[in-house]
Coordinates of C-alpha atoms in Angstrom, one line a residue:
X267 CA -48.1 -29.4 16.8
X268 CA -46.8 -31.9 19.6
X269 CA -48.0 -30.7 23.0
X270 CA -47.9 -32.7 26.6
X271 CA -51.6 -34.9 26.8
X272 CA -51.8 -33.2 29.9
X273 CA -53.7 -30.1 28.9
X274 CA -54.7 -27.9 31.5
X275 CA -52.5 -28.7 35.2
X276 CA -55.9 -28.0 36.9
X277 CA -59.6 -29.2 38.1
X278 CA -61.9 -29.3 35.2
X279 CA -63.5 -32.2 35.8
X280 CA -66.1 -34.2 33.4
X281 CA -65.0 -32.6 30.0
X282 CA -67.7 -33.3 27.4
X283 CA -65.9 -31.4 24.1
X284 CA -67.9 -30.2 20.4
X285 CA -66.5 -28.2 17.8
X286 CA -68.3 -25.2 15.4
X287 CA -66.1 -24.6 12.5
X288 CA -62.5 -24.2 13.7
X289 CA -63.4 -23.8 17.3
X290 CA -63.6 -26.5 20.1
X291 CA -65.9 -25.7 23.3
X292 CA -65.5 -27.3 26.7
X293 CA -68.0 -27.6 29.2
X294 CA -66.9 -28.8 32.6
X295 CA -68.5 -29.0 35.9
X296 CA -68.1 -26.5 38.5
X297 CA -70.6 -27.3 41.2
X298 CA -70.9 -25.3 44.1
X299 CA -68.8 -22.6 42.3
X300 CA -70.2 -19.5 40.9
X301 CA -71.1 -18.3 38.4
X302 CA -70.9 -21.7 37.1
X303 CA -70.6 -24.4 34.0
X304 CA -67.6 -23.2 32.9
X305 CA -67.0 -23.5 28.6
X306 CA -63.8 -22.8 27.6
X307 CA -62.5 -22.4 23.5
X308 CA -59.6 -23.5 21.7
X309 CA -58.3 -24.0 18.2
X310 CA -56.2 -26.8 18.6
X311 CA -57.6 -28.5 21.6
X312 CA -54.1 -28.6 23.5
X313 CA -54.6 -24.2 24.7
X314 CA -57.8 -23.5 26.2
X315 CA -59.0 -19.9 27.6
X316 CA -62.2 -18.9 29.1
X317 CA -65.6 -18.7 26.8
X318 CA -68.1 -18.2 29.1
X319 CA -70.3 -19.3 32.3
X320 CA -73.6 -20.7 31.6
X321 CA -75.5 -19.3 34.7
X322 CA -74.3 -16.4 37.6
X323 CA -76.5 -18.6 40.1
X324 CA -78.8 -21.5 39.9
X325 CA -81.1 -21.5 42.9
X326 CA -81.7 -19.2 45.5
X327 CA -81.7 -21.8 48.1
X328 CA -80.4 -21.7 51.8
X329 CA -77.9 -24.4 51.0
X330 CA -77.0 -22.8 47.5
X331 CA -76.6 -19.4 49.5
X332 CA -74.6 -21.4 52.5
X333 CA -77.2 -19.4 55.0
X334 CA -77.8 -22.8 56.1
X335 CA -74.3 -22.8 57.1
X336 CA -74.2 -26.3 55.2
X337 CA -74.3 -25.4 51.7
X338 CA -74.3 -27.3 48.8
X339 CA -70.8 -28.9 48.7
X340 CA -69.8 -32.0 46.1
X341 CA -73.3 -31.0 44.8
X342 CA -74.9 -28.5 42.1
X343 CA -74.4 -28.9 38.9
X344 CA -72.4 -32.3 37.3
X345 CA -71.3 -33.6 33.9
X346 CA -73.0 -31.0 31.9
X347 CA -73.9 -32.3 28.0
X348 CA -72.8 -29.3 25.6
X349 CA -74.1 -29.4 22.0
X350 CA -74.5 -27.4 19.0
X351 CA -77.7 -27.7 16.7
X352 CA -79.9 -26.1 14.5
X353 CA -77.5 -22.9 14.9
X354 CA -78.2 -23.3 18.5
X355 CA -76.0 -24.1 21.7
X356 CA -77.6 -26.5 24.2
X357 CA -76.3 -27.0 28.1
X358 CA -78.1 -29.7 29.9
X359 CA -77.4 -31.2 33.4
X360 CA -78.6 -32.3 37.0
X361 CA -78.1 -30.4 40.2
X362 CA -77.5 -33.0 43.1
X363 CA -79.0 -30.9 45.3
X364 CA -82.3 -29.0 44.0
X365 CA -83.0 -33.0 42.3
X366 CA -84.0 -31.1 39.0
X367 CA -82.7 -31.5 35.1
X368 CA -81.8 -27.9 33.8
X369 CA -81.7 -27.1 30.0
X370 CA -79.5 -23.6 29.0
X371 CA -79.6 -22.7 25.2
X372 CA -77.9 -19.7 23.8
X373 CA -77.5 -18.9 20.2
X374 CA -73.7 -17.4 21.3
X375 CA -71.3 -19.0 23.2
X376 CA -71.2 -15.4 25.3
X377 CA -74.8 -16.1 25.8
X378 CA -77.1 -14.3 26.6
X379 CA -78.2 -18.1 28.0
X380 CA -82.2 -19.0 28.2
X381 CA -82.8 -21.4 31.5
X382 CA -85.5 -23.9 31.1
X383 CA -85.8 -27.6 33.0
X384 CA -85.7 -30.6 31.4
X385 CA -88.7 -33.2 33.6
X386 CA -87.2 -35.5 35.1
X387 CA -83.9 -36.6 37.0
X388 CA -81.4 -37.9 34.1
X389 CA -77.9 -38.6 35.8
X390 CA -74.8 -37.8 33.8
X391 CA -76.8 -36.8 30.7
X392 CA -75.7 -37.0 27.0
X393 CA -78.1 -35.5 24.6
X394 CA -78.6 -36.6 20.9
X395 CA -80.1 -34.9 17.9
X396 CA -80.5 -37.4 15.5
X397 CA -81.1 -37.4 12.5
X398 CA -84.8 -38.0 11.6
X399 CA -85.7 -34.8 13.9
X400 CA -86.0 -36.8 16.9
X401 CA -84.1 -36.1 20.3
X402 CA -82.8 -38.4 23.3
X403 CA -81.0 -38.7 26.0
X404 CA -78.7 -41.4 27.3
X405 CA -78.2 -41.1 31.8
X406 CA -77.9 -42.9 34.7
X407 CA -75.4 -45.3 36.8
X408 CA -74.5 -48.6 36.6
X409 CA -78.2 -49.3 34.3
X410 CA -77.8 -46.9 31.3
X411 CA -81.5 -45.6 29.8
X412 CA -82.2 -44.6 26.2
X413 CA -84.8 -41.6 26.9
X414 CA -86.7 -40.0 24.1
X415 CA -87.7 -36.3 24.6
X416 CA -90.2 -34.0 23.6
X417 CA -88.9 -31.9 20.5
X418 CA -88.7 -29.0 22.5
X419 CA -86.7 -31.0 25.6
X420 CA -89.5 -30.2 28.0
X421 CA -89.6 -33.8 29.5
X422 CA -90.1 -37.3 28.1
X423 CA -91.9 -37.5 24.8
X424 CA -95.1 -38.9 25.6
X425 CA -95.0 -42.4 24.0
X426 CA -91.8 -42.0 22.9
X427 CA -88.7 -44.5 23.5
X428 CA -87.6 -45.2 27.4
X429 CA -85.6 -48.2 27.2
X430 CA -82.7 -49.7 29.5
X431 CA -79.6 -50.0 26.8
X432 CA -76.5 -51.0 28.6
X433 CA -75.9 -52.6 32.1
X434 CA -72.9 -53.0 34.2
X435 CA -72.4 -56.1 36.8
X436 CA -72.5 -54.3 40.4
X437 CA -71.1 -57.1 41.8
X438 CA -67.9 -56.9 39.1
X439 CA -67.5 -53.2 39.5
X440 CA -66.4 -50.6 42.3
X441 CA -68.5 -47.8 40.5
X442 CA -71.3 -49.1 37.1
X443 CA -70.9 -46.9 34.2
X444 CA -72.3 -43.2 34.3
X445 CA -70.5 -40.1 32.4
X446 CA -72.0 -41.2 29.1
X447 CA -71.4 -39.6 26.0
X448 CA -73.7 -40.4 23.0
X449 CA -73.2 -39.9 19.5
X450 CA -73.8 -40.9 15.7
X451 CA -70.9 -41.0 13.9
X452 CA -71.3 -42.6 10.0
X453 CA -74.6 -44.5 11.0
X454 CA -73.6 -45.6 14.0
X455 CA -74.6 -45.3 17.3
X456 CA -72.4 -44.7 20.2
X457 CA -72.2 -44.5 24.0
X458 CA -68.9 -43.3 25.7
X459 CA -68.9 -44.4 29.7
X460 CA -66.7 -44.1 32.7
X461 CA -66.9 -47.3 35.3
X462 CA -64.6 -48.9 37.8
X463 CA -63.8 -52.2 37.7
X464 CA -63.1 -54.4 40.9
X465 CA -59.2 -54.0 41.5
X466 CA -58.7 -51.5 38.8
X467 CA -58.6 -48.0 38.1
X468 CA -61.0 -45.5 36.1
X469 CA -61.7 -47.0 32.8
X470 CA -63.3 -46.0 29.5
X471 CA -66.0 -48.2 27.8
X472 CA -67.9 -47.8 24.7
X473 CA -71.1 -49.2 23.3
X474 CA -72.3 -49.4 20.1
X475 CA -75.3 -50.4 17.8
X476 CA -76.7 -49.9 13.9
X477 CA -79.8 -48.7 15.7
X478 CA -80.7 -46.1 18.6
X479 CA -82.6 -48.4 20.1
X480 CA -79.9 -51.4 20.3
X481 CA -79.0 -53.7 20.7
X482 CA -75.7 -52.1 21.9
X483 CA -71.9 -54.3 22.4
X484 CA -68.7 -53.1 23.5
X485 CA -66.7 -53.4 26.1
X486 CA -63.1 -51.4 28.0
X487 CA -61.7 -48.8 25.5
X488 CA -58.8 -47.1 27.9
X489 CA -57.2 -48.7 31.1
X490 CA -54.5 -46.4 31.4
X491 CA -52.2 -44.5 33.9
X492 CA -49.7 -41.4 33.5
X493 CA -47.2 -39.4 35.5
X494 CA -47.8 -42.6 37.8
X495 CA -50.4 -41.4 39.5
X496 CA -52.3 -45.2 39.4
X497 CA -54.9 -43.6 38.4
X498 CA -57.0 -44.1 35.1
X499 CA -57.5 -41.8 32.3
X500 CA -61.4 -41.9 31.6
X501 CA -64.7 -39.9 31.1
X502 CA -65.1 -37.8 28.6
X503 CA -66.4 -37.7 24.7
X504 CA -65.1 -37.3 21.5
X505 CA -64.4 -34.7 19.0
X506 CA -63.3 -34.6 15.4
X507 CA -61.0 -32.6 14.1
X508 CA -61.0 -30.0 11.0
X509 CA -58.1 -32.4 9.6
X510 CA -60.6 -35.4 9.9
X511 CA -58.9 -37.2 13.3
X512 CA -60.7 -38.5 16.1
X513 CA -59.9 -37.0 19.7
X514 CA -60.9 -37.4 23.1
X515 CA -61.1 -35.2 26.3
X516 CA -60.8 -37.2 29.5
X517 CA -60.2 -36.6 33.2
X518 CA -57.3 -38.3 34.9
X519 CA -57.3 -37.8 39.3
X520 CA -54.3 -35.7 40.5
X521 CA -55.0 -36.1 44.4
X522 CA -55.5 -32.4 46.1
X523 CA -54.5 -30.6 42.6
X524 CA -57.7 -32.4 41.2
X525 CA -59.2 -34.4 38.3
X526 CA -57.0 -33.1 35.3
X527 CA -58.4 -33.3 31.9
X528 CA -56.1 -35.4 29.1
X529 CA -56.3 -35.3 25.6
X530 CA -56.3 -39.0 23.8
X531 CA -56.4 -39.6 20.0
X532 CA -58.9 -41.9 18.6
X533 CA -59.3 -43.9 15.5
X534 CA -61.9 -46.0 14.3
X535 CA -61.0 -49.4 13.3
X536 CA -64.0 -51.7 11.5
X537 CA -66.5 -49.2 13.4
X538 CA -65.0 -49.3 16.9
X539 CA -62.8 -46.8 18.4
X540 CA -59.1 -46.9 19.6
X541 CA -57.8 -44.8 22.3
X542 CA -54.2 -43.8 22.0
X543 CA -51.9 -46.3 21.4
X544 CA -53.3 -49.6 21.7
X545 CA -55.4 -48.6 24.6
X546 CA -52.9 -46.8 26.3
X547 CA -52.9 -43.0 26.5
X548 CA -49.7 -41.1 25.6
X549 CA -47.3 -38.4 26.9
X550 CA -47.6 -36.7 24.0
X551 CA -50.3 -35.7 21.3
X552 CA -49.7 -34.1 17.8
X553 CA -53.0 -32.1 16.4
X554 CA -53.3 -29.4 14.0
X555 CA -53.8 -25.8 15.3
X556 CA -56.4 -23.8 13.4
X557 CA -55.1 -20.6 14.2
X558 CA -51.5 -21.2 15.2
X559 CA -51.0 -17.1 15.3
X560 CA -54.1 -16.6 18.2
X561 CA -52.9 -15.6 21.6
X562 CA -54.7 -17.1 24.5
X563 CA -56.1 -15.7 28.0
X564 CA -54.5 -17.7 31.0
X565 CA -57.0 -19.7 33.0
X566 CA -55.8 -17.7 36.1
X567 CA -55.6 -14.1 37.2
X568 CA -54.6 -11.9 39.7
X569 CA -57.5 -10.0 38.6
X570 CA -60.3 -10.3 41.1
X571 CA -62.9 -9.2 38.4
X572 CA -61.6 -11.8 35.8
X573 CA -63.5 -15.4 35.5
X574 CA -60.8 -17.1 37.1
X575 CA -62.3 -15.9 40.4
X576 CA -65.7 -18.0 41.5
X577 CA -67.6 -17.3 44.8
X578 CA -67.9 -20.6 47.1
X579 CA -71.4 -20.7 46.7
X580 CA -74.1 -17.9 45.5
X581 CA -73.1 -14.4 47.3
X582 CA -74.7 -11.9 48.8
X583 CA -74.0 -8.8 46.5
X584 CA -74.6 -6.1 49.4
X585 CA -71.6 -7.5 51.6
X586 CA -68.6 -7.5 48.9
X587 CA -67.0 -5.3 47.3
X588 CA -64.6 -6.0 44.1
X589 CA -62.6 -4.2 41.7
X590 CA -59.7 -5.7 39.7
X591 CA -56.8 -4.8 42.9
X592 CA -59.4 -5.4 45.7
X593 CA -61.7 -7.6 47.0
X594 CA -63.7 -6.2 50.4
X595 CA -66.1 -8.2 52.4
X596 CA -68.3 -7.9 55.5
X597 CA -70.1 -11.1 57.7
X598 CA -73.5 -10.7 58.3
X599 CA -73.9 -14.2 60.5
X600 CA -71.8 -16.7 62.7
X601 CA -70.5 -19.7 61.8
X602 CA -67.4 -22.0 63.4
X603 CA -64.9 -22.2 60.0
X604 CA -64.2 -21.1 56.5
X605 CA -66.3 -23.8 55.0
X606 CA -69.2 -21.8 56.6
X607 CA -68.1 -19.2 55.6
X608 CA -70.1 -16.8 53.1
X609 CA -68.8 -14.3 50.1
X610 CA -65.4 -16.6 49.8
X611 CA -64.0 -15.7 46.6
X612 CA -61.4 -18.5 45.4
X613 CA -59.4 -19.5 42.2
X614 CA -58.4 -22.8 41.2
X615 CA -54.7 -24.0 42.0
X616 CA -53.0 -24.7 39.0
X617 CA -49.8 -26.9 38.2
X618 CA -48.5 -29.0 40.7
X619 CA -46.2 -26.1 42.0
X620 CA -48.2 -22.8 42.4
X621 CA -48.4 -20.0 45.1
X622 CA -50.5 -17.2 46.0
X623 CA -50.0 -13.8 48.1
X624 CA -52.0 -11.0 49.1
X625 CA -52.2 -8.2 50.9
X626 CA -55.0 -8.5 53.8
X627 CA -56.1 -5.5 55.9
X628 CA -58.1 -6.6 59.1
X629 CA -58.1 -3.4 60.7
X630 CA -61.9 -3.6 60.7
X631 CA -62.6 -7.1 62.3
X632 CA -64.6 -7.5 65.5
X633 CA -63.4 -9.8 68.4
X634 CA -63.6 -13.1 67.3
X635 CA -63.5 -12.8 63.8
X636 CA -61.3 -15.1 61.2
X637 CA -60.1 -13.5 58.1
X638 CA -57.5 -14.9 55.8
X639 CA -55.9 -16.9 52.9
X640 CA -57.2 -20.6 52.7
X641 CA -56.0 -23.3 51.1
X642 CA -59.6 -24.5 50.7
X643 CA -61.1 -28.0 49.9
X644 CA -62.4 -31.2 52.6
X645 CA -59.0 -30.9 54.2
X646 CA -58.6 -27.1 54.5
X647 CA -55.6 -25.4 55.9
X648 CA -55.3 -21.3 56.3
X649 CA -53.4 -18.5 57.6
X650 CA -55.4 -15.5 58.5
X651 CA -55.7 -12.9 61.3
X652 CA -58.1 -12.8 64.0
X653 CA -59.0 -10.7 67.2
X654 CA -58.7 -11.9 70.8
X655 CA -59.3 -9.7 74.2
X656 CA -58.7 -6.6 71.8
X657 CA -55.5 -7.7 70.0
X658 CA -54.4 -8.8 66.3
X659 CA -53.1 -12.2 66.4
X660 CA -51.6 -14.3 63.5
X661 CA -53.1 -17.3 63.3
X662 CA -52.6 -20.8 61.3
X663 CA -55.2 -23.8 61.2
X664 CA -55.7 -27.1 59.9
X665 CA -59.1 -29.5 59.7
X666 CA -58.7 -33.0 59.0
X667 CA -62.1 -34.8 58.7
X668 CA -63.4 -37.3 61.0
X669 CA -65.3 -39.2 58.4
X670 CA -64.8 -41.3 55.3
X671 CA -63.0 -39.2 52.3
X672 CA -65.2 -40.9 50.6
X673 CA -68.4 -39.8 52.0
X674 CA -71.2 -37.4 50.1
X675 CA -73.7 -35.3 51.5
X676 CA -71.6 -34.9 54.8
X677 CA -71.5 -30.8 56.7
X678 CA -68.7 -29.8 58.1
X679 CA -69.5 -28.2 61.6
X680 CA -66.2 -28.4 63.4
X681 CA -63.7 -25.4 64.4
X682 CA -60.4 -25.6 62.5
X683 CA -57.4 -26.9 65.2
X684 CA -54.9 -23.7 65.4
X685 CA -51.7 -25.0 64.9
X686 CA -49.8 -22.1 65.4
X687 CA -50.5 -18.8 66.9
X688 CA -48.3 -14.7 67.8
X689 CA -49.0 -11.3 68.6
X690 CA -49.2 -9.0 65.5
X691 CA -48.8 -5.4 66.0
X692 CA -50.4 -4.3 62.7
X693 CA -53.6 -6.4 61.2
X694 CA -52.4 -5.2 57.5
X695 CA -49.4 -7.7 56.3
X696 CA -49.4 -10.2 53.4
X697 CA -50.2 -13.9 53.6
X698 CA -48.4 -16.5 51.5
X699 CA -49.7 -20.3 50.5
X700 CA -47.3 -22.4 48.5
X701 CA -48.5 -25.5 47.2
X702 CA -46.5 -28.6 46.4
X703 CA -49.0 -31.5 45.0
X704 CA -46.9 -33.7 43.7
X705 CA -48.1 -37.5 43.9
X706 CA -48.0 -38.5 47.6
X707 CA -46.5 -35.3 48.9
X708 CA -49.6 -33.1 48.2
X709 CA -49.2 -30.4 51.0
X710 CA -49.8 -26.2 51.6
X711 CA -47.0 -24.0 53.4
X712 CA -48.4 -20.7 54.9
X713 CA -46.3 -17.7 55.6
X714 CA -46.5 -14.1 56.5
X715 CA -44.7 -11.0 55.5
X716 CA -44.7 -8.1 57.8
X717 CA -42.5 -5.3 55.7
X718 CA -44.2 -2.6 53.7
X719 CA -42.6 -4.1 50.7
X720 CA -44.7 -5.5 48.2
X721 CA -41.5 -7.7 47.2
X722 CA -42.5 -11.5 46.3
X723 CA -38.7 -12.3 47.0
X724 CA -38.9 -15.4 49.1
X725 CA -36.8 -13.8 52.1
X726 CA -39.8 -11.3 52.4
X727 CA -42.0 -14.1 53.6
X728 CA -41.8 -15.8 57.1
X729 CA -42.5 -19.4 57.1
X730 CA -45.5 -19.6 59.2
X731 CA -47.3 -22.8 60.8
X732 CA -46.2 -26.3 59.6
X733 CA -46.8 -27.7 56.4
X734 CA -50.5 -28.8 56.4
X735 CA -51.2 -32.7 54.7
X736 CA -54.0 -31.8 51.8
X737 CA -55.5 -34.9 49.9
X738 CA -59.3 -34.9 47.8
X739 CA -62.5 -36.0 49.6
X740 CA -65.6 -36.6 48.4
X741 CA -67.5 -33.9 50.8
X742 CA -66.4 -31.3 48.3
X743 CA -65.2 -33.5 45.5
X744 CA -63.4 -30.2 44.1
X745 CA -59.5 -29.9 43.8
X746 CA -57.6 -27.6 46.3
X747 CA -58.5 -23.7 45.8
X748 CA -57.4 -20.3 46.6
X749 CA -59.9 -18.7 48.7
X750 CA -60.0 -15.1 50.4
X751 CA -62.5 -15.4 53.9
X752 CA -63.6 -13.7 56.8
X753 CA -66.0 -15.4 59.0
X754 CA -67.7 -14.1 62.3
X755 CA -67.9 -16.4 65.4
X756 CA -69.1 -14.1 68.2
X757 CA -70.8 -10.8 66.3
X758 CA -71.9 -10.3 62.9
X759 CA -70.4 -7.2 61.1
X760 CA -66.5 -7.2 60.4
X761 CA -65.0 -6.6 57.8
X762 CA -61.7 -7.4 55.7
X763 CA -60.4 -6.3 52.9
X764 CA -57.5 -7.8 50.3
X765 CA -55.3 -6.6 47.7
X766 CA -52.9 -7.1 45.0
X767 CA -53.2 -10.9 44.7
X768 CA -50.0 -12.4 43.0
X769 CA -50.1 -16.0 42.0
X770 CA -46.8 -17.8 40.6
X771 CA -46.4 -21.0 39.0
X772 CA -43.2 -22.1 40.4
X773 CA -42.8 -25.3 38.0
X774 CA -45.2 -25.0 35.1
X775 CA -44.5 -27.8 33.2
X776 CA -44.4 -30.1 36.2
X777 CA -47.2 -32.3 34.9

């Protein structure tokens, strides 16, 4: 089967990929989104549906809540390791915000899943059964550490290994190595790890050494670019196939859209491994399909109870309202924007083309209230309907942020700028957003449809607002989302409710 490298058109960033039988899992990192850590399943590595999330909230925190109005964006949970050992699935990762190492184990993908924490802090994790019965860990940036763990991963075995393996030159580098990936394949030992080299783009690396404890050599496995993005194919592990070839999953950035995972053969050449073709990735990728007859789930919905769908943060059950048509939702604090906003249910954008209607009814809003269709990351833009001096008006906004896009840890505390603004004489219409991301000309069009059609011809829909610039920044370090809101700014209370979302994929193959 030849299929495009490009294997899902949407954010599913830090892949780290395993297989049990004839089935791949994929674990990738969802953050502030929940529930959260996403694993998805494939037979063939190329079609990928939803397997399960790992956790329907982490902590209970005002920032993990977004009571704080600052939440916990670009944070939460990061580069999760998934294994399978001993009949038993493992999910290990860091939350950047609670500062704590969480350990999920689950003897079915489905789950149920058993929470423990892991002691300690260990950055991009990897985890490694060897084996002699023994269990480590490979984490950090820029210094790599071999840690040895307690058999039951509590913490640190107590005596055990803790050892500084690989190092990266800070002063040769834009980011040291981090996303590792550890293995033993045929007696060896091997670390997979993402860095960025002064002048270059995202590279792959790999280490390897006879013995777990070292002494470990390598160097740059994968410089690559595709769909000229300039920007390199890199992070991830690898898998083998039923069919006995090597494969990797990577992440390759895609501006606004996201950070896109890539599929890369490997081969092995006197112990060392060869991405694609001579260190290049490729267009296209042949692999064998274990079940060439199974149909797949889309990874999006217009189903509001389908997995697609992630709340911006942990909600407040007692405020929303969902079924598979409608989504309903009522503030219970004030805030200046839809970043503060709690109970935001969104859905990730997918292909560089895409669009998404539905119908909102504001009937219920109180003066002052914002409640709408976002086109939500850093850089938001929306199109919603608010109340002023008694009366419905159609409203759409912008933010552009006055800070470094590369910036982390940063709240966003300022009122969206209204670019455009009219008199409604009903608050129940449909609202539009139309994404285009190609390279360079990544932007969001709103518009509005008055009729009591439910038509999703384009001459129902009135361009509305000028096309808003969209572009990835580090404060929410997610790619551009869907996201239904309603946010109070004078009185608590008001509600909105939506309906009958349609999404369409206007060029699917685009990437």
């Amino acid at each position: 089967m030849k299929k495009s490298s490009y294997i899902i058109p949407a954010d599913f960033p830090d892949p780290d990929v395993i297989r049990v039988d004839d089935c791949y899992y994929m674990v990738t990192t969802t953050m502030h989104f929940m529930p959260g850590c996403v694993i998805l399943r494939s037979y063939n590595l190329v079609d990928w549906e939803h397997a399960a999330y790992v956790f329907d909230e982490l902590e209970v925190t005002p920032a993990e809540t977004l009571s704080d109005n600052k939440g916990a964006y670009g944070k939460g949970m990061w580069a999760a390791s998934l294994r399978y050992h001993g009949g038993k699935f493992y999910v290990s990762f860091v939350a950047n915000d609670t500062h704590k190492t969480y350990l999920f184990t689950s003897e079915k993908i489905e789950g149920p899943w058993k929470r423990s924490e892991i002691k300690g802090f260990y950055h991009d994790m990897s985890l490694l059964f060897d084996d002699d019965g023994r269990v480590f860990c490979v984490s950090g940036n820029t210094q790599i550490t071999l840690t040895e763990l307690e058999s039951d991963l509590s913490g640190p075995k107590a005596g055990g290994v803790n050892k500084l393996i690989i190092r990266d030159n800070p002063d040769e580098v834009a980011l040291g190595y981090e996303g590792s990936h550890f293995y033993k394949i045929n007696g060896k030992y091997y670390v997979f790890l993402i860095h960025i080299p002064k002048g270059k783009m995202r590279t792959e690396a790999c280490y390897v050494s006879d013995k777990i404890e070292g002494p470990y050599t390598g160097g740059d496995v994968l410089c690559s670019d595709l769909a000229g993005w300039n920007s390199g194919t890199a992070q991830g592990g690898v898998v083998q196939a039923n069919d006995g070839s090597w494969y990797s999953i990577v992440f390759q950035d895609h501006g606004a859209l996201g950070r896109i995972p890539v599929l890369v053969p490997v081969s092995f050449v006197d112990g060392f491994p060869v991405f694609g073709e001579d260190g290049l990735a490729q267009n296209d990728v042949c692999v064998t399909d274990n079940r060439p007859d199974y149909k797949y789930a889309p990874l999006y919905s217009n189903d509001f109870t389908n997995p697609a769908w992630q709340w911006n943060h942990i909600p407040d059950k007692n405020l929303v309202d969902v079924t598979s048509s409608t989504f309903k939702l009522r503030t219970d604090k004030i805030c200046v924007n839809p970043v503060q906003a709690a109970n935001t249910l969104t859905q990730r954008t997918f292909t560089e083309h895409c669009s998404g209607s539905v119908e909102i009814d504001a009937s219920k809003i109180n003066e002052g209230d914002v409640a709408g269709l976002c086109a939500l990351e850093g850089e938001y833009g929306f199109i919603a309907v608010t109340k002023k001096s008694g009366k419905y008006k159609l409203i759409a906004a912008e933010h552009k942020i006055d800070y470094s896009p590369w910036a982390m840890g940063v709240y966003d505390s300022a009122p969206p700028n209204i670019m455009e603004e009219k008199e409604i004489s009903s608050p129940v219409l449909r609202l539009k957003v139309t994404f285009s991301l190609e390279h360079g000309k990544e932007q969001v069009q709103f518009a509005y449809c008055l009729s009591d059609s439910q038509s999703e011809k384009d001459s129902s829909f009135i361009d509305f607002g000028a096309p808003v610039r969209l572009r990835y920044t580090l404060d929410q370090f997610v790619g551009v989302r869907f996201a239904l809101f309603c946010y109070s700014t004078v009185s608590a209370g008001g509600e909105a409710s939506f309906r009958d979302f349609v999404m369409g994929l206007s060029k699917a193959a685009a990437l």
